[in-house]
Amino acid sequence: MFCSQCGTQINESDRFCVKCGKPTAAASSISVDAQQKLNSGDGVATHLSFGAPENRWWIPFKGKTSFPTGYEWLEKRNTLLVCRNHLVLVEGDEKRSAALDVIEAMGVVGGIVGAVRGVKDSFLNKKLELSVEHAERLFEDRLLVWCKKSDAIIWRYHEKPWMFIKSSSEQLYCPFNSKAGTLHACGVLWCTADSTGHGKGDIAGLGCRIVDAGHNLPEKKVHEAMAASRMNLPS
């Protein structure tokens, strides 16, 4: 099987091309299957058991279009729980100091601040575990969505080198399971054109496949490339 966009050989089960990131026929069929299950009353919330998260991110998501009623909160900053086999997005986030966010993205001092926060987060994560009952209640109330790590993808956009310094920006694609069917959503993990003051964090630690989606991009073109990728998402 070959990608209809760039001609790269891919597996029939691949939802996106490993080279250009364009969605394949498999992505569309999975979306249709999820909607058929929803219409038949066979929802996807079946014994949701995720265990204690290994890490957490605070991140807003965007879709190809607006999200359905009840899921508008996805576009605000929420808590992404990185569990062993799943990514779980829960409405709401832990309020963090904007000043420390900026410092964390800067030099040696920022590294120390980030390490302290990391220890704190690790300690809290060991205390936080969604029980099956709690997870299913949040799911039914449209306050939680989730996807398998194996279905999520990190799209990487390589920026044009500056003074021989190479950098990249990434956005995370998740086909979230929800009460409204599959919600195709993207969240920026780092983008220098979007001055958020947040560092990249351990992107590899998310445990998702990383795909190169752009090369030698001027910094100002990164947002456009990310938006173009979102427009290729399944409806």
Short mmCIF file of the C-alpha atoms (twelve columns), coordinates in Angstrom:
data_MODEL
# 
_entry.id   MODEL 
# 
loop_
_atom_site.group_PDB 
_atom_site.id 
_atom_site.type_symbol 
_atom_site.label_atom_id 
_atom_site.label_alt_id 
_atom_site.label_comp_id 
_atom_site.label_asym_id 
_atom_site.label_seq_id 
_atom_site.Cartn_x 
_atom_site.Cartn_y 
_atom_site.Cartn_z 
_atom_site.pdbx_PDB_model_num 
ATOM 1   C CA . MET A 1   0.000   0.000  0.000  1 
ATOM 2   C CA . PHE A 2   1.271   3.468  -0.910 1 
ATOM 3   C CA . CYS A 3   0.468   6.977  0.333  1 
ATOM 4   C CA . SER A 4   -1.779  8.829  -2.125 1 
ATOM 5   C CA . GLN A 5   0.055   12.089 -1.347 1 
ATOM 6   C CA . CYS A 6   3.787   11.287 -1.529 1 
ATOM 7   C CA . GLY A 7   3.937   7.663  -2.714 1 
ATOM 8   C CA . THR A 8   5.724   6.301  0.351  1 
ATOM 9   C CA . GLN A 9   5.062   2.618  1.063  1 
ATOM 10  C CA . ILE A 10  2.948   2.197  4.206  1 
ATOM 11  C CA . ASN A 11  1.110   -0.555 6.047  1 
ATOM 12  C CA . GLU A 12  -2.613  -1.009 5.488  1 
ATOM 13  C CA . SER A 13  -3.240  -0.410 9.207  1 
ATOM 14  C CA . ASP A 14  -1.354  2.923  9.278  1 
ATOM 15  C CA . ARG A 15  -3.685  5.846  9.981  1 
ATOM 16  C CA . PHE A 16  -1.191  8.434  8.736  1 
ATOM 17  C CA . CYS A 17  1.697   8.363  6.286  1 
ATOM 18  C CA . VAL A 18  5.018   7.875  8.089  1 
ATOM 19  C CA . LYS A 19  6.667   10.472 5.825  1 
ATOM 20  C CA . CYS A 20  4.204   13.286 5.032  1 
ATOM 21  C CA . GLY A 21  1.634   12.719 7.794  1 
ATOM 22  C CA . LYS A 22  -1.378  12.683 5.439  1 
ATOM 23  C CA . PRO A 23  -4.314  10.578 6.752  1 
ATOM 24  C CA . THR A 24  -4.877  7.270  4.999  1 
ATOM 25  C CA . ALA A 25  -8.008  5.280  4.217  1 
ATOM 26  C CA . ALA A 26  -7.542  3.457  7.549  1 
ATOM 27  C CA . ALA A 27  -8.006  6.729  9.467  1 
ATOM 28  C CA . SER A 28  -11.343 7.438  7.817  1 
ATOM 29  C CA . SER A 29  -12.635 3.891  8.313  1 
ATOM 30  C CA . ILE A 30  -11.795 3.938  12.042 1 
ATOM 31  C CA . SER A 31  -13.685 7.213  12.434 1 
ATOM 32  C CA . VAL A 32  -16.730 5.732  10.673 1 
ATOM 33  C CA . ASP A 33  -16.592 2.577  12.816 1 
ATOM 34  C CA . ALA A 34  -16.525 4.683  16.001 1 
ATOM 35  C CA . GLN A 35  -19.545 6.688  14.886 1 
ATOM 36  C CA . GLN A 36  -21.475 3.520  13.968 1 
ATOM 37  C CA . LYS A 37  -20.811 2.106  17.445 1 
ATOM 38  C CA . LEU A 38  -22.040 5.337  18.982 1 
ATOM 39  C CA . ASN A 39  -25.213 5.350  16.857 1 
ATOM 40  C CA . SER A 40  -25.958 1.743  17.774 1 
ATOM 41  C CA . GLY A 41  -25.659 2.510  21.474 1 
ATOM 42  C CA . ASP A 42  -22.417 0.574  21.802 1 
ATOM 43  C CA . GLY A 43  -20.322 3.384  23.291 1 
ATOM 44  C CA . VAL A 44  -16.563 3.267  23.749 1 
ATOM 45  C CA . ALA A 45  -16.626 3.754  27.529 1 
ATOM 46  C CA . THR A 46  -16.123 0.143  28.606 1 
ATOM 47  C CA . HIS A 47  -14.268 -0.393 31.886 1 
ATOM 48  C CA . LEU A 48  -11.898 2.532  31.520 1 
ATOM 49  C CA . SER A 49  -8.822  1.522  33.497 1 
ATOM 50  C CA . PHE A 50  -5.716  3.646  32.999 1 
ATOM 51  C CA . GLY A 51  -3.721  3.280  36.208 1 
ATOM 52  C CA . ALA A 52  -1.461  5.928  37.724 1 
ATOM 53  C CA . PRO A 53  -0.062  8.431  35.193 1 
ATOM 54  C CA . GLU A 54  3.652   8.456  34.517 1 
ATOM 55  C CA . ASN A 55  3.651   12.159 33.696 1 
ATOM 56  C CA . ARG A 56  1.354   15.107 33.070 1 
ATOM 57  C CA . TRP A 57  1.188   17.887 30.516 1 
ATOM 58  C CA . TRP A 58  -0.907  21.058 30.515 1 
ATOM 59  C CA . ILE A 59  -2.019  21.618 26.953 1 
ATOM 60  C CA . PRO A 60  -4.904  23.000 24.824 1 
ATOM 61  C CA . PHE A 61  -6.021  21.090 21.720 1 
ATOM 62  C CA . LYS A 62  -7.406  22.219 18.371 1 
ATOM 63  C CA . GLY A 63  -9.337  20.361 15.700 1 
ATOM 64  C CA . LYS A 64  -10.000 20.713 11.994 1 
ATOM 65  C CA . THR A 65  -13.201 22.519 12.953 1 
ATOM 66  C CA . SER A 66  -14.859 23.318 16.271 1 
ATOM 67  C CA . PHE A 67  -15.461 20.467 18.701 1 
ATOM 68  C CA . PRO A 68  -19.042 19.218 19.328 1 
ATOM 69  C CA . THR A 69  -21.282 20.502 22.109 1 
ATOM 70  C CA . GLY A 70  -19.961 19.560 25.514 1 
ATOM 71  C CA . TYR A 71  -16.346 19.362 24.353 1 
ATOM 72  C CA . GLU A 72  -15.571 23.031 23.788 1 
ATOM 73  C CA . TRP A 73  -13.254 22.796 26.805 1 
ATOM 74  C CA . LEU A 74  -10.676 20.913 24.707 1 
ATOM 75  C CA . GLU A 75  -9.469  24.226 23.280 1 
ATOM 76  C CA . LYS A 76  -8.580  25.537 26.749 1 
ATOM 77  C CA . ARG A 77  -5.544  24.391 28.719 1 
ATOM 78  C CA . ASN A 78  -6.317  21.036 30.313 1 
ATOM 79  C CA . THR A 79  -4.455  18.168 31.949 1 
ATOM 80  C CA . LEU A 80  -3.080  15.411 29.726 1 
ATOM 81  C CA . LEU A 81  -2.304  12.325 31.808 1 
ATOM 82  C CA . VAL A 82  0.418   10.175 30.261 1 
ATOM 83  C CA . CYS A 83  -0.386  6.650  31.407 1 
ATOM 84  C CA . ARG A 84  1.329   3.391  30.545 1 
ATOM 85  C CA . ASN A 85  -0.714  2.629  27.419 1 
ATOM 86  C CA . HIS A 86  -3.046  5.607  27.108 1 
ATOM 87  C CA . LEU A 87  -3.207  9.385  26.888 1 
ATOM 88  C CA . VAL A 88  -6.074  10.714 28.995 1 
ATOM 89  C CA . LEU A 89  -7.233  14.326 28.748 1 
ATOM 90  C CA . VAL A 90  -9.205  15.634 31.744 1 
ATOM 91  C CA . GLU A 91  -10.922 19.011 31.853 1 
ATOM 92  C CA . GLY A 92  -9.111  21.603 33.945 1 
ATOM 93  C CA . ASP A 93  -5.501  22.216 34.824 1 
ATOM 94  C CA . GLU A 94  -3.333  22.906 37.815 1 
ATOM 95  C CA . LYS A 95  -2.739  26.647 37.939 1 
ATOM 96  C CA . ARG A 96  0.945   27.303 37.517 1 
ATOM 97  C CA . SER A 97  3.060   30.437 37.898 1 
ATOM 98  C CA . ALA A 98  3.467   32.183 34.533 1 
ATOM 99  C CA . ALA A 99  6.755   33.665 35.763 1 
ATOM 100 C CA . LEU A 100 8.135   30.195 36.532 1 
ATOM 101 C CA . ASP A 101 6.944   28.999 33.107 1 
ATOM 102 C CA . VAL A 102 9.147   31.644 31.488 1 
ATOM 103 C CA . ILE A 103 12.112  30.913 33.762 1 
ATOM 104 C CA . GLU A 104 11.820  27.178 33.104 1 
ATOM 105 C CA . ALA A 105 12.444  27.823 29.400 1 
ATOM 106 C CA . MET A 106 15.693  29.684 30.123 1 
ATOM 107 C CA . GLY A 107 19.213  28.369 30.661 1 
ATOM 108 C CA . VAL A 108 20.687  26.737 33.742 1 
ATOM 109 C CA . VAL A 109 18.318  28.375 36.219 1 
ATOM 110 C CA . GLY A 110 15.390  27.204 34.114 1 
ATOM 111 C CA . GLY A 111 16.765  23.674 34.206 1 
ATOM 112 C CA . ILE A 112 16.859  23.764 38.011 1 
ATOM 113 C CA . VAL A 113 13.276  25.100 38.170 1 
ATOM 114 C CA . GLY A 114 12.159  22.418 35.718 1 
ATOM 115 C CA . ALA A 115 13.852  19.674 37.752 1 
ATOM 116 C CA . VAL A 116 12.158  20.835 40.969 1 
ATOM 117 C CA . ARG A 117 8.803   20.890 39.213 1 
ATOM 118 C CA . GLY A 118 9.498   17.464 37.779 1 
ATOM 119 C CA . VAL A 119 10.104  16.003 41.233 1 
ATOM 120 C CA . LYS A 120 6.897   17.616 42.485 1 
ATOM 121 C CA . ASP A 121 4.914   16.296 39.512 1 
ATOM 122 C CA . SER A 122 6.326   12.791 39.949 1 
ATOM 123 C CA . PHE A 123 5.341   12.812 43.610 1 
ATOM 124 C CA . LEU A 124 1.812   13.983 42.825 1 
ATOM 125 C CA . ASN A 125 1.451   11.504 39.972 1 
ATOM 126 C CA . LYS A 126 2.117   8.621  42.333 1 
ATOM 127 C CA . LYS A 127 -0.840  9.817  44.389 1 
ATOM 128 C CA . LEU A 128 -3.127  10.335 41.397 1 
ATOM 129 C CA . GLU A 129 -4.870  7.335  39.931 1 
ATOM 130 C CA . LEU A 130 -8.204  7.343  38.131 1 
ATOM 131 C CA . SER A 131 -10.367 4.534  39.435 1 
ATOM 132 C CA . VAL A 132 -12.563 2.759  36.902 1 
ATOM 133 C CA . GLU A 133 -15.652 4.282  38.494 1 
ATOM 134 C CA . HIS A 134 -14.195 7.802  38.495 1 
ATOM 135 C CA . ALA A 135 -12.921 7.559  34.905 1 
ATOM 136 C CA . GLU A 136 -16.234 6.251  33.578 1 
ATOM 137 C CA . ARG A 137 -18.186 8.948  35.423 1 
ATOM 138 C CA . LEU A 138 -15.979 11.694 33.962 1 
ATOM 139 C CA . PHE A 139 -16.309 10.110 30.523 1 
ATOM 140 C CA . GLU A 140 -20.116 9.974  30.774 1 
ATOM 141 C CA . ASP A 141 -20.167 13.615 31.919 1 
ATOM 142 C CA . ARG A 142 -18.044 14.618 28.879 1 
ATOM 143 C CA . LEU A 143 -15.186 15.749 31.111 1 
ATOM 144 C CA . LEU A 144 -12.676 13.130 29.942 1 
ATOM 145 C CA . VAL A 145 -11.468 11.815 26.598 1 
ATOM 146 C CA . TRP A 146 -8.776  9.239  25.906 1 
ATOM 147 C CA . CYS A 147 -6.817  7.442  23.235 1 
ATOM 148 C CA . LYS A 148 -4.279  4.637  22.980 1 
ATOM 149 C CA . LYS A 149 -0.660  5.746  22.744 1 
ATOM 150 C CA . SER A 150 -0.300  3.517  19.687 1 
ATOM 151 C CA . ASP A 151 -2.900  5.654  17.879 1 
ATOM 152 C CA . ALA A 152 -1.365  9.019  18.802 1 
ATOM 153 C CA . ILE A 153 1.328   10.688 16.687 1 
ATOM 154 C CA . ILE A 154 3.792   13.522 17.286 1 
ATOM 155 C CA . TRP A 155 4.313   15.584 14.129 1 
ATOM 156 C CA . ARG A 156 7.746   17.243 14.067 1 
ATOM 157 C CA . TYR A 157 8.501   20.364 12.029 1 
ATOM 158 C CA . HIS A 158 12.211  21.014 11.488 1 
ATOM 159 C CA . GLU A 159 12.980  24.712 11.431 1 
ATOM 160 C CA . LYS A 160 15.532  26.464 9.259  1 
ATOM 161 C CA . PRO A 161 18.885  26.463 11.112 1 
ATOM 162 C CA . TRP A 162 19.942  29.749 12.670 1 
ATOM 163 C CA . MET A 163 23.695  30.205 12.980 1 
ATOM 164 C CA . PHE A 164 24.063  26.432 12.564 1 
ATOM 165 C CA . ILE A 165 21.676  25.851 15.483 1 
ATOM 166 C CA . LYS A 166 19.004  23.296 14.611 1 
ATOM 167 C CA . SER A 167 15.606  23.270 16.296 1 
ATOM 168 C CA . SER A 168 12.178  21.788 15.769 1 
ATOM 169 C CA . SER A 169 8.577   22.301 16.792 1 
ATOM 170 C CA . GLU A 170 6.083   19.545 17.524 1 
ATOM 171 C CA . GLN A 171 2.354   19.018 17.792 1 
ATOM 172 C CA . LEU A 172 0.621   15.972 19.197 1 
ATOM 173 C CA . TYR A 173 -2.231  14.351 17.262 1 
ATOM 174 C CA . CYS A 174 -4.750  12.309 19.268 1 
ATOM 175 C CA . PRO A 175 -7.856  10.495 17.973 1 
ATOM 176 C CA . PHE A 176 -9.670  10.918 21.279 1 
ATOM 177 C CA . ASN A 177 -12.517 8.568  22.192 1 
ATOM 178 C CA . SER A 178 -15.511 10.511 23.499 1 
ATOM 179 C CA . LYS A 179 -19.277 10.280 23.945 1 
ATOM 180 C CA . ALA A 180 -19.559 12.173 20.651 1 
ATOM 181 C CA . GLY A 181 -17.428 9.673  18.718 1 
ATOM 182 C CA . THR A 182 -13.805 10.103 17.668 1 
ATOM 183 C CA . LEU A 183 -12.492 13.645 18.182 1 
ATOM 184 C CA . HIS A 184 -9.432  14.331 16.044 1 
ATOM 185 C CA . ALA A 185 -7.367  16.857 17.993 1 
ATOM 186 C CA . CYS A 186 -3.900  18.417 17.843 1 
ATOM 187 C CA . GLY A 187 -1.965  20.129 20.616 1 
ATOM 188 C CA . VAL A 188 1.223   22.149 20.167 1 
ATOM 189 C CA . LEU A 189 4.023   20.766 22.321 1 
ATOM 190 C CA . TRP A 190 6.462   23.517 21.416 1 
ATOM 191 C CA . CYS A 191 6.480   26.299 18.870 1 
ATOM 192 C CA . THR A 192 8.860   29.242 18.929 1 
ATOM 193 C CA . ALA A 193 6.434   31.304 16.852 1 
ATOM 194 C CA . ASP A 194 3.914   30.947 19.696 1 
ATOM 195 C CA . SER A 195 5.675   32.560 22.655 1 
ATOM 196 C CA . THR A 196 4.149   30.486 25.417 1 
ATOM 197 C CA . GLY A 197 7.222   30.427 27.645 1 
ATOM 198 C CA . HIS A 198 6.924   26.647 28.024 1 
ATOM 199 C CA . GLY A 199 9.838   24.303 27.426 1 
ATOM 200 C CA . LYS A 200 9.522   21.181 25.334 1 
ATOM 201 C CA . GLY A 201 9.618   18.757 28.191 1 
ATOM 202 C CA . ASP A 202 10.293  15.092 27.534 1 
ATOM 203 C CA . ILE A 203 8.519   14.637 24.207 1 
ATOM 204 C CA . ALA A 204 9.985   11.185 23.666 1 
ATOM 205 C CA . GLY A 205 8.632   10.292 27.116 1 
ATOM 206 C CA . LEU A 206 5.083   10.578 25.802 1 
ATOM 207 C CA . GLY A 207 5.671   7.209  24.152 1 
ATOM 208 C CA . CYS A 208 4.082   8.150  20.814 1 
ATOM 209 C CA . ARG A 209 5.391   7.645  17.291 1 
ATOM 210 C CA . ILE A 210 7.225   10.717 15.964 1 
ATOM 211 C CA . VAL A 211 6.765   11.635 12.282 1 
ATOM 212 C CA . ASP A 212 8.679   14.293 10.342 1 
ATOM 213 C CA . ALA A 213 6.049   16.635 8.900  1 
ATOM 214 C CA . GLY A 214 8.176   19.537 7.658  1 
ATOM 215 C CA . HIS A 215 11.777  20.436 6.876  1 
ATOM 216 C CA . ASN A 216 13.798  23.669 6.711  1 
ATOM 217 C CA . LEU A 217 10.808  25.828 7.675  1 
ATOM 218 C CA . PRO A 218 11.245  29.523 8.519  1 
ATOM 219 C CA . GLU A 219 10.148  30.134 12.104 1 
ATOM 220 C CA . LYS A 220 7.151   32.219 10.985 1 
ATOM 221 C CA . LYS A 221 5.945   29.373 8.749  1 
ATOM 222 C CA . VAL A 222 5.725   26.792 11.532 1 
ATOM 223 C CA . HIS A 223 2.206   27.840 12.571 1 
ATOM 224 C CA . GLU A 224 1.039   27.617 8.959  1 
ATOM 225 C CA . ALA A 225 2.505   24.125 8.584  1 
ATOM 226 C CA . MET A 226 0.801   22.976 11.783 1 
ATOM 227 C CA . ALA A 227 -2.525  24.455 10.665 1 
ATOM 228 C CA . ALA A 228 -2.165  22.699 7.298  1 
ATOM 229 C CA . SER A 229 -1.639  19.373 9.087  1 
ATOM 230 C CA . ARG A 230 -4.808  19.956 11.130 1 
ATOM 231 C CA . MET A 231 -6.786  20.635 7.952  1 
ATOM 232 C CA . ASN A 232 -5.819  17.154 6.708  1 
ATOM 233 C CA . LEU A 233 -7.399  15.473 9.724  1 
ATOM 234 C CA . PRO A 234 -10.390 13.178 9.108  1 
ATOM 235 C CA . SER A 235 -13.763 14.855 9.578  1 
# 
